[in-house]
Coordinates of C-alpha atoms in Angstrom, one line a residue:
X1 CA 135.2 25.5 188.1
X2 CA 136.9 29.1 188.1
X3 CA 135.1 31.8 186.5
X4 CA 138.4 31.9 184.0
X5 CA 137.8 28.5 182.8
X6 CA 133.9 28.3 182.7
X7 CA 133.7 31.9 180.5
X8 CA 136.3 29.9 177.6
X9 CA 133.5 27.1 177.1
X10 CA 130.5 28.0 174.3
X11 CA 127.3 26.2 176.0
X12 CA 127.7 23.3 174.0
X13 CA 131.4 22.8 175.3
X14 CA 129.7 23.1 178.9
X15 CA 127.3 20.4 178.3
X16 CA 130.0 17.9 176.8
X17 CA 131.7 18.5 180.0
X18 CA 128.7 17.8 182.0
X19 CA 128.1 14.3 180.1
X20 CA 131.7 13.8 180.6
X21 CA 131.7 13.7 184.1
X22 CA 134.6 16.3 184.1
X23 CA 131.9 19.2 185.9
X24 CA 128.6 18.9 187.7
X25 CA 125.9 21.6 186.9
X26 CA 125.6 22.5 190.3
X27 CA 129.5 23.5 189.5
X28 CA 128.5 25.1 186.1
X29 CA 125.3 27.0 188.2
X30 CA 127.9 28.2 190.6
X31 CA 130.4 29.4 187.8
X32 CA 127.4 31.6 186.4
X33 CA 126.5 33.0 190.2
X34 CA 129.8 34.2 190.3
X35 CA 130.6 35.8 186.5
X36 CA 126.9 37.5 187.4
X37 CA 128.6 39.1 190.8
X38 CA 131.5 40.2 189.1
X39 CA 130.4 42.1 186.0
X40 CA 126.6 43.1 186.9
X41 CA 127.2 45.5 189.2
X42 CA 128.7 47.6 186.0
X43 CA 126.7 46.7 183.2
X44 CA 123.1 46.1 185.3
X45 CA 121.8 43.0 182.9
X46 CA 120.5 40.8 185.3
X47 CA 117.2 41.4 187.1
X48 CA 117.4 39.0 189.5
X49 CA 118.8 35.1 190.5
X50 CA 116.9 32.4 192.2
X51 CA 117.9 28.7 193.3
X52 CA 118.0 26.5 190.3
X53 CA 115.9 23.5 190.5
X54 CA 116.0 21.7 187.6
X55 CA 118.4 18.6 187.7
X56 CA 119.1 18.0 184.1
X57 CA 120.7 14.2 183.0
X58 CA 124.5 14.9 182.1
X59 CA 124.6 13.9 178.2
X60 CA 120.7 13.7 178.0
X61 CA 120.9 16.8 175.2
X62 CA 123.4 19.1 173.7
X63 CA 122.5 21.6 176.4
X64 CA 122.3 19.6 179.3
X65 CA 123.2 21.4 182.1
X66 CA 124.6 24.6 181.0
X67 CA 123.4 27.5 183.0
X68 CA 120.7 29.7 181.5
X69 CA 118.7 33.1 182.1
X70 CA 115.2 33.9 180.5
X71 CA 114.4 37.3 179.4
X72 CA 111.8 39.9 181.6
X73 CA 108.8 38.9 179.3
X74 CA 108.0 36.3 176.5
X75 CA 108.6 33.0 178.8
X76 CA 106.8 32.6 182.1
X77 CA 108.5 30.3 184.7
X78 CA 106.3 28.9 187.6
X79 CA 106.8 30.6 190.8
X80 CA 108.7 33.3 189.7
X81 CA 108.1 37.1 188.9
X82 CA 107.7 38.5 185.5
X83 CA 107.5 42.1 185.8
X84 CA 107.7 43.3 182.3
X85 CA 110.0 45.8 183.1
X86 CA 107.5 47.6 184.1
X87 CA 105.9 49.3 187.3
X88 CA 102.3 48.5 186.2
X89 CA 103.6 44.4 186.3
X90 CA 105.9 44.7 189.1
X91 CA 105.8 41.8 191.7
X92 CA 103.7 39.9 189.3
X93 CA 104.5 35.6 189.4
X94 CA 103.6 33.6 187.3
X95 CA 101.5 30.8 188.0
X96 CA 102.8 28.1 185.5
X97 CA 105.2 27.3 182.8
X98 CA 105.0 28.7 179.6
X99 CA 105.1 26.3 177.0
X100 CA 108.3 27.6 176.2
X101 CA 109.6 27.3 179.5
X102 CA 109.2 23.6 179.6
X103 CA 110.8 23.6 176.4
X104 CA 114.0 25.1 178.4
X105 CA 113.6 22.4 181.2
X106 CA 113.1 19.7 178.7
X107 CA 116.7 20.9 176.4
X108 CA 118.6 20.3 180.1
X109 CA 118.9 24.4 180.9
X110 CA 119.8 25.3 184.2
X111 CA 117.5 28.6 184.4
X112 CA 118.3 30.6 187.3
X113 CA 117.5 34.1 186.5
X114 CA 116.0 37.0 184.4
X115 CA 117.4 39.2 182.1
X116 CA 116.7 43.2 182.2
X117 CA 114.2 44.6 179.3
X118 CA 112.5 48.0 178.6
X119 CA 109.2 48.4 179.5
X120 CA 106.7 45.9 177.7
X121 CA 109.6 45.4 175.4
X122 CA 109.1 48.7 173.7
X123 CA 112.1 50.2 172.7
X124 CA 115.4 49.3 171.2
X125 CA 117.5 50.4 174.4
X126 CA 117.0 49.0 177.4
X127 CA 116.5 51.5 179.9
X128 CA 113.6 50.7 182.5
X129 CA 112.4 53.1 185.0
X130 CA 112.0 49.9 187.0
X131 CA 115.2 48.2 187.0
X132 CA 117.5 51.1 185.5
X133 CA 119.5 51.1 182.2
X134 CA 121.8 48.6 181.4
X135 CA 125.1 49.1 180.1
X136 CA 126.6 47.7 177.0
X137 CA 130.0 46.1 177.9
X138 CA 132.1 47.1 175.2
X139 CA 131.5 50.8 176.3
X140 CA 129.3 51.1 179.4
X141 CA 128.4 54.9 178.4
X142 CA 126.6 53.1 175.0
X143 CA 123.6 51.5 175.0
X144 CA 123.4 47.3 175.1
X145 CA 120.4 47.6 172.8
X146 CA 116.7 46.0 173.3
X147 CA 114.6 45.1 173.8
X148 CA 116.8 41.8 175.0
X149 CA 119.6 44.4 176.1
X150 CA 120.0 42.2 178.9
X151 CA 120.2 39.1 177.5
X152 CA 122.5 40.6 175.2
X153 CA 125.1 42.2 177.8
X154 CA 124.9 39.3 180.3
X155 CA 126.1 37.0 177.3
X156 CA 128.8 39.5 176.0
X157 CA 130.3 39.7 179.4
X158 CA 130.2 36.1 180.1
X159 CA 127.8 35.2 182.5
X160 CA 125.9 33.0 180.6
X161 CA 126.9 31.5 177.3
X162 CA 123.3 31.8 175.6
X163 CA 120.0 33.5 177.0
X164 CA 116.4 33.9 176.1
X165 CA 115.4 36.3 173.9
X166 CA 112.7 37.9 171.8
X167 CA 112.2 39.9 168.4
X168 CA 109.3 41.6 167.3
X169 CA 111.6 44.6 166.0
X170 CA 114.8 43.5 166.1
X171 CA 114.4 42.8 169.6
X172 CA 116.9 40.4 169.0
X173 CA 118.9 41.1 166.5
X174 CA 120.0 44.4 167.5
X175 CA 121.6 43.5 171.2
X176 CA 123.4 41.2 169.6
X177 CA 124.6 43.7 166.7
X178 CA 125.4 45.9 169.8
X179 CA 127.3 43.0 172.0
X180 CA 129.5 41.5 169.6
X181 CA 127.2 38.5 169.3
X182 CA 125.3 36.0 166.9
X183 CA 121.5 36.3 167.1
X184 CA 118.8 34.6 164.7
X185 CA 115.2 35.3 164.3
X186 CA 113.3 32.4 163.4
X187 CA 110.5 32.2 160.9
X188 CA 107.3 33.4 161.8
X189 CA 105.3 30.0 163.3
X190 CA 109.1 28.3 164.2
X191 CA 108.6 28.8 167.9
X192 CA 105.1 28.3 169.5
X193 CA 103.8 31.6 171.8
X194 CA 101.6 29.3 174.0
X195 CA 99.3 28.2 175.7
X196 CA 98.8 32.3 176.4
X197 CA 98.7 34.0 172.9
X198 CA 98.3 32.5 169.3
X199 CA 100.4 35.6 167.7
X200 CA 102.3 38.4 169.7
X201 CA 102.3 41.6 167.8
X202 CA 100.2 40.4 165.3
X203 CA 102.5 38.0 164.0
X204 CA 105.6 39.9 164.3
X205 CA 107.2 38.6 167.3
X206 CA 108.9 36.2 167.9
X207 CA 111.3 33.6 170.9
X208 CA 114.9 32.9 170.1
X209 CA 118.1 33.4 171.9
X210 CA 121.6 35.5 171.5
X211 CA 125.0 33.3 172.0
X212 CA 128.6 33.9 171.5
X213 CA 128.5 30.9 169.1
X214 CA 126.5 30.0 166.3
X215 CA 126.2 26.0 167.1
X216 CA 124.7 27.0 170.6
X217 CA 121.4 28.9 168.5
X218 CA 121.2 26.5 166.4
X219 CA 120.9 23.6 169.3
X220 CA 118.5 25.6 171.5
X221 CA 116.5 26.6 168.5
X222 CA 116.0 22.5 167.6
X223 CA 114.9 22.4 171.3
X224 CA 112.4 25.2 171.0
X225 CA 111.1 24.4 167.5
X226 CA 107.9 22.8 166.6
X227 CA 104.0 23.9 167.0
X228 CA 102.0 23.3 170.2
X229 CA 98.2 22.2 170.3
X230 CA 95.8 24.7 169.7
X231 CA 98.7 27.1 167.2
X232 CA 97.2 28.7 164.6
X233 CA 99.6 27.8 162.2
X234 CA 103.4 26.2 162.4
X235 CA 106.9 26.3 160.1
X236 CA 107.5 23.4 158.1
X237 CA 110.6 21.2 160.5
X238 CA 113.2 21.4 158.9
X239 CA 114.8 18.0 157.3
X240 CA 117.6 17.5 159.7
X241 CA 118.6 19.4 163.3
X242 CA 120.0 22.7 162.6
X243 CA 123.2 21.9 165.1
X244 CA 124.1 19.2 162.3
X245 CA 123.9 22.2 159.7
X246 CA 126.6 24.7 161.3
X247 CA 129.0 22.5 160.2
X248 CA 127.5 22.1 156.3
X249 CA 129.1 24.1 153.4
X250 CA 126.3 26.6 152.2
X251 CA 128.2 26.5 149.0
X252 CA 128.0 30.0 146.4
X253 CA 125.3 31.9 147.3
X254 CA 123.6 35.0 145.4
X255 CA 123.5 37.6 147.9
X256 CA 121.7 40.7 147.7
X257 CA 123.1 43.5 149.8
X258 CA 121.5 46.8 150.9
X259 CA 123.6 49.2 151.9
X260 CA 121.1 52.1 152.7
X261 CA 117.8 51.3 154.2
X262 CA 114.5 51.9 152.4
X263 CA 114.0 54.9 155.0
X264 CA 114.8 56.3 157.8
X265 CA 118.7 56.7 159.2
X266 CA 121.4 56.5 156.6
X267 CA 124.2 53.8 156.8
X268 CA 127.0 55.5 159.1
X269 CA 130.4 55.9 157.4
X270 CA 132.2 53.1 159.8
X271 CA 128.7 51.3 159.3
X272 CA 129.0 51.2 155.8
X273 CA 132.8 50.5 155.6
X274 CA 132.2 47.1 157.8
X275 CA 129.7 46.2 155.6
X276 CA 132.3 46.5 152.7
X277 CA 134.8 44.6 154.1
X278 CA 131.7 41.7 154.9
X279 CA 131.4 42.2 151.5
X280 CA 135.2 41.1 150.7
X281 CA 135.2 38.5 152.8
X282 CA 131.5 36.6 151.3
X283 CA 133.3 37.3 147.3
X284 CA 136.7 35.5 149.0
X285 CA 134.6 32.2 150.3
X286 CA 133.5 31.8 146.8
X287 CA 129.8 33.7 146.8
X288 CA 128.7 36.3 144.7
X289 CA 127.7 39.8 146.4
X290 CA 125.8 42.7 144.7
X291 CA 123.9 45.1 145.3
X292 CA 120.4 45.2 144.9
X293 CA 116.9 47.0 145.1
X294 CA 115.2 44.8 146.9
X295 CA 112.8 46.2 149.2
X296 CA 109.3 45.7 150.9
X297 CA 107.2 46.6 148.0
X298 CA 105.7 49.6 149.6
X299 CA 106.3 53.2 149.9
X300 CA 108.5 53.7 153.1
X301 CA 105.6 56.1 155.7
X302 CA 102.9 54.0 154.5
X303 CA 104.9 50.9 156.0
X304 CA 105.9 53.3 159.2
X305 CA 102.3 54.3 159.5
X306 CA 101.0 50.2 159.2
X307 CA 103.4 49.0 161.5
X308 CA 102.7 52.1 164.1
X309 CA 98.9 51.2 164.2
X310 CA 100.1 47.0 164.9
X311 CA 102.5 48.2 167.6
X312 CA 100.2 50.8 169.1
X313 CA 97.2 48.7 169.1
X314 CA 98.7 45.4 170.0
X315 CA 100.4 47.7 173.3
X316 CA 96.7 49.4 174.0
X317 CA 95.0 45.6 174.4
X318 CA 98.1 44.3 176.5
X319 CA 97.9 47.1 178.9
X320 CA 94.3 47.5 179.7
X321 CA 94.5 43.8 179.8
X322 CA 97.7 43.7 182.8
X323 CA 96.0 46.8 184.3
X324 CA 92.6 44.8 185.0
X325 CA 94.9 42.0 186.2
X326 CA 96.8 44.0 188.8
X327 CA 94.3 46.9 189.8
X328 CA 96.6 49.2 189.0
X329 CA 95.7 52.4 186.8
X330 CA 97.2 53.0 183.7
X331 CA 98.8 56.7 184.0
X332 CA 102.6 58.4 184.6
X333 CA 102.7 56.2 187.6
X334 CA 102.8 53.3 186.5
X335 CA 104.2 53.5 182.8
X336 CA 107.0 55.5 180.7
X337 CA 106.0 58.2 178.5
X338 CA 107.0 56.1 175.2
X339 CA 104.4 53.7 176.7
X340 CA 101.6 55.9 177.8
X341 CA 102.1 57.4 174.2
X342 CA 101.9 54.1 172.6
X343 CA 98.4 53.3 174.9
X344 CA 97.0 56.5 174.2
X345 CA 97.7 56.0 169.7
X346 CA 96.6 52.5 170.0
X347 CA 93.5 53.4 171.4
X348 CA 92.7 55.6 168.8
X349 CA 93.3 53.1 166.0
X350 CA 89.9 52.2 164.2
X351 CA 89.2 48.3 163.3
X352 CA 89.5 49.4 159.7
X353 CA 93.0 51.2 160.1
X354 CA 94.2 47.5 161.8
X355 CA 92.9 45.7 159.4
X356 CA 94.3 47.8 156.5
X357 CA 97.8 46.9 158.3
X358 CA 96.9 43.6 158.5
X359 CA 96.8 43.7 154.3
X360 CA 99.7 45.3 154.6
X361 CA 102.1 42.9 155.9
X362 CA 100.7 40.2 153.5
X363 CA 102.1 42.8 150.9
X364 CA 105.5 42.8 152.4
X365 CA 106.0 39.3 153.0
X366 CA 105.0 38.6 149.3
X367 CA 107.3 41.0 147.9
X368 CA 110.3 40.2 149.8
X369 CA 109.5 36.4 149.2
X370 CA 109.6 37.4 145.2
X371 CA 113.4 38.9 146.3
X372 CA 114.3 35.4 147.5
X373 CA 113.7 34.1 144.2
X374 CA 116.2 36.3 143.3
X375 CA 118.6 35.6 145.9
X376 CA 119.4 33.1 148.2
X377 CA 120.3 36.0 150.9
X378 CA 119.8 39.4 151.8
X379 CA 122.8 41.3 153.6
X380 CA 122.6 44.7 155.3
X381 CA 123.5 46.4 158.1
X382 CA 121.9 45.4 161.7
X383 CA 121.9 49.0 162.4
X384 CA 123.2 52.2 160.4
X385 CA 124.9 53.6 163.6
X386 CA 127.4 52.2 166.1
X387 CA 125.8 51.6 169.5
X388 CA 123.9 54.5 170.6
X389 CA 125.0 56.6 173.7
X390 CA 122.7 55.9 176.8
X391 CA 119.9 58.3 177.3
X392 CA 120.0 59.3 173.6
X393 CA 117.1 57.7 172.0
X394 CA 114.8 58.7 175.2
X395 CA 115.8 62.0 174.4
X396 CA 114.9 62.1 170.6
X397 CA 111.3 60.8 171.4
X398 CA 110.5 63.3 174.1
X399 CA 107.4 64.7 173.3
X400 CA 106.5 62.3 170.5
X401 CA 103.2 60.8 170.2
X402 CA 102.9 56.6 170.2
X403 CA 103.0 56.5 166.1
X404 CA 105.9 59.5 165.5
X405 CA 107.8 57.2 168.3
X406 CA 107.2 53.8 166.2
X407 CA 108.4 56.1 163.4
X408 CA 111.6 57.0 165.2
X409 CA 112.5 53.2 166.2
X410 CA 112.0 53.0 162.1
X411 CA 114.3 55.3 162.4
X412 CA 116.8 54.1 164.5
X413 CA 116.5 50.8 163.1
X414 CA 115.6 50.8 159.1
X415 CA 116.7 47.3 158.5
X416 CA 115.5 45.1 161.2
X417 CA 111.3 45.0 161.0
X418 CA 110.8 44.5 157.4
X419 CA 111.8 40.7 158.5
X420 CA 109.3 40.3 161.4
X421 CA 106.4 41.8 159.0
X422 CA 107.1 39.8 156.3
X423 CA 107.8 36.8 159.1
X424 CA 111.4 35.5 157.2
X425 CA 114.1 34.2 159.2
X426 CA 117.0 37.1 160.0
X427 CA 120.4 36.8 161.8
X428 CA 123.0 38.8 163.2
X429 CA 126.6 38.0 162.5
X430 CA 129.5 40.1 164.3
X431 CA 131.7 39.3 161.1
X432 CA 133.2 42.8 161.7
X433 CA 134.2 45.7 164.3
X434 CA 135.0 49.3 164.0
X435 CA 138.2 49.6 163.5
X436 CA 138.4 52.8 165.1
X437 CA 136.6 52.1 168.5
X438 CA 136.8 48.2 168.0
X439 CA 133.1 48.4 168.8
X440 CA 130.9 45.9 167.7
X441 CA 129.2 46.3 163.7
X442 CA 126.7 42.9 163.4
X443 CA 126.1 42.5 159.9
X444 CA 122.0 40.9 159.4
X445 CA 121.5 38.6 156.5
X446 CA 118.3 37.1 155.9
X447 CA 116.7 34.1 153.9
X448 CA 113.2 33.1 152.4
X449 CA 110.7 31.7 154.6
X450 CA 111.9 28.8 156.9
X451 CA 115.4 28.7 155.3
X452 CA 116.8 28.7 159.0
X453 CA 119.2 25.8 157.9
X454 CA 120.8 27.7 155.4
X455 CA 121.6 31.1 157.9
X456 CA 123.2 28.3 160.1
X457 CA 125.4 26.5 157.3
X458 CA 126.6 30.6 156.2
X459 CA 126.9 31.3 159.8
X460 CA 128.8 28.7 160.8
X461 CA 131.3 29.2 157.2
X462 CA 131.3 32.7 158.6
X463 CA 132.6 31.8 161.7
X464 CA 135.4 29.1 160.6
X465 CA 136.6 31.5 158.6
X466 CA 136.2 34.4 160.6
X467 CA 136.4 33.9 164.3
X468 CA 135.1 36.2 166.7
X469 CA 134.8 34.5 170.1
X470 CA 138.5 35.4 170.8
X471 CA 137.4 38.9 170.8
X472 CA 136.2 39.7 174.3
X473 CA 134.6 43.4 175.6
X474 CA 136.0 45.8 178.3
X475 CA 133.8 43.8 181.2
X476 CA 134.9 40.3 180.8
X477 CA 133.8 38.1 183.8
X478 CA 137.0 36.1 182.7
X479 CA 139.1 39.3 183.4
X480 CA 136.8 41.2 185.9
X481 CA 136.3 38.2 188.5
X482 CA 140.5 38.2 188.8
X483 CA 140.3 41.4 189.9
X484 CA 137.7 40.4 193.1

């Protein structure tokens, strides 16, 4: 198959091609190989490739095989590294499958490589002292986002059609707010984080994927939902697969948008004028948008300071933790200053201070859950800003301690974590571009605990209505490869 024709097919098109007989995935694998030659040498998303050896059954699932890449960290794969993006894990394998991972080989993926991400997922750029920045591929001077930048850039420019990712921050949400691309956070509990951890950030993270089409998350996320023994707790399934509820009409919904943050960054002028005409376009499909208050029920720096001490902490116990595994110090040699900063805070954080941030996010979830009684959605900006030159947000945290440079990703990013504290499912949508730069402007709406299915049915109306897989960045592995 020519890279032209494989980059037109969503990963669900791939598979039906596969169960048709009309393409092998050995042919599909290829395709991806190739789209990764051709664009990563500009945009620097993919770590590495490996041989594929899973041998998926053609028609077996929706996904079956349809070439796939996991992310740097969150998903361990037997026999291959997971460095972290960082020098203190570099060279590390892992020794077994993640649960997660066998989830990947049991939805039919073809996984053959990893995706870049900044160091212990720590940032929302991605740009690793160990594997370099990667490039969004809309604008390569702009950042791709993180911490799944990679994930997020290798989809955008068409190597794969969907990739691993994670969200603890808007790990998830924000590449694909950067990349043109749809992007859901599950509910806290959705996806299990075994056998290895019970919670990852306290609670706050979470697995998912970014795609170019909303019926692709929705069929890996029915292939990575459900608890695992020995999980502290698990969503409610949902009644019926979420691929079946794309294609459902959500019917009028009360939406309640934000169009300034509770702190931090104020909305951007092209920012905010997106979000208008997202606004026009949810009144025209018959729902009814206005603004609204809604917020996390606490005073903006006591929720900066809370989540800092989670972060810092969490980071502090992970580190010492890899360190004793690899025998490697923990200094400037081995990690980035946002790091090392983050180390050094979390190790100053008293049990009381975690504990008090503990209460804390039961505060938030409660409120927002009160919102959702209100409303059936929340819209706001992903981001207040178009993506963010390279180098920039480095450069703003220099000299920052670990809690002023949780602070500034509050900053950067005002919308995103209230979600992941208060553990509510959260998509991206790239309804809307700039119509100046025709950069990418995601839009995030959100929904009441384990109300995936209804994101999906608005998605999907969003994107019947509103297509945007015609529109394709400046490194295109359907354009780029012709010129190889």
């Amino acid at each position: 198959m020519k890279i032209a024709e494989y980059v037109r097919f969503d990963a669900v098109g791939l598979a039906e091609l596969v169960a048709a007989g009309e393409v092998t995935p050995a042919e599909l694998e290829t395709a991806a190989r190739e789209a990764a030659q051709a664009v990563n040498p500009r945009i620097n998303a993919v770590v590495e490739t490996w041989p594929a050896e899973d041998a998926p059954v053609p028609g077996s699932t929706p996904l079956a095989g349809v070439p796939f890449l996991i992310k740097d960290i969150g998903v361990s794969m037997a026999g291959q590294r997971m460095e972290l993006g960082s020098r203190l894990a570099a060279g590390h394998v892992a020794a077994a499958d993640s649960a997660l991972m066998r989830r990947f080989r049991d939805a039919g993926l073809v996984t053959f490589g990893r995706t870049t991400a900044p160091e212990m997922a720590y940032s929302i750029t991605t740009e690793p002292v160990l594997h370099g920045a990667t490039r969004n591929p809309w604008d390569t001077s702009r950042s791709a986002g993180g911490s799944s930048g990679g994930a997020g850039a290798a989809v955008a420019a068409g190597v794969v059609p969907l990739a691993h990712a994670t969200d603890a921050a808007g790990s998830l949400r924000i590449p694909a707010a950067c990349n043109g691309l749809f992007g859901l956070k599950p509910t806290r509990g959705r996806v299990s984080m075994g056998p290895d951890a019970d919670e990852v950030f306290s609670g706050l993270a979470v697995q998912g994927s970014v795609s170019r089409t909303v019926r692709d998350s929705a069929a890996l996320l029915d292939r990575m939902r459900g608890p695992e023994p020995g999980d502290p707790y698990s969503a409610p399934q949902p009644p019926r697969p979420y691929l079946d509820e794309v294609a459902r009409d959500p019917g009028p919904l009360r939406i309640g948008v934000l169009s300034q943050a509770w702190g931090g960054r104020r909305t951007s002028p092209p920012v905010a004028d997106a979000l208008s005409r997202t606004v026009g376009l949810l009144e025209s499909l018959g729902h009814r948008a206005e603004e609204t208050t809604a917020g996390p029920g606490v005073h903006w720096e006591e929720f900066v300071l809370a989540t800092a001490r989670l972060f810092t902490a969490n980071l502090a116990a992970s580190v010492d933790e890899l360190a004793a595994a690899t025998g490697r110090p923990v200094d400037a040699s081995t990690l980035e200053p946002e790091t090392l900063a983050g180390y050094h805070s979390g190790q100053r954080v008293t049990a009381t201070e975690f504990v008090a941030a503990l209460a804390l996010r039961n505060r938030v979830a409660r409120s927002l859950a009160r919102h959702f009684e209100e409303y059936d959605v929340l819209l706001t900006p992903t981001l207040p800003d178009l993506p963010m030159p390279l180098g920039a947000y480095g450069e703003e945290s220099r000299g920052l301690d670990g809690l002023a440079r949780i602070a500034h990703l509050n900053d950067r990013s005002p919308f995103t974590l209230a979600f992941n504290v208060a553990g509510t499912p959260a998509m991206t949508v790239p309804v809307t571009a700039d119509s100046a730069t025709g950069l990418p402007t995601g839009m995030q709406f959100a929904a009441a605990h384990a109300r995936e299915d209804l994101l999906f049915r608005l998605a999907g109306q969003l994107e019947r209505t509103h297509p945007w897989s015609s529109r394709t960045p400046t490194i295109w592995a359907g354009t780029v490869s012709q010129d190889h």
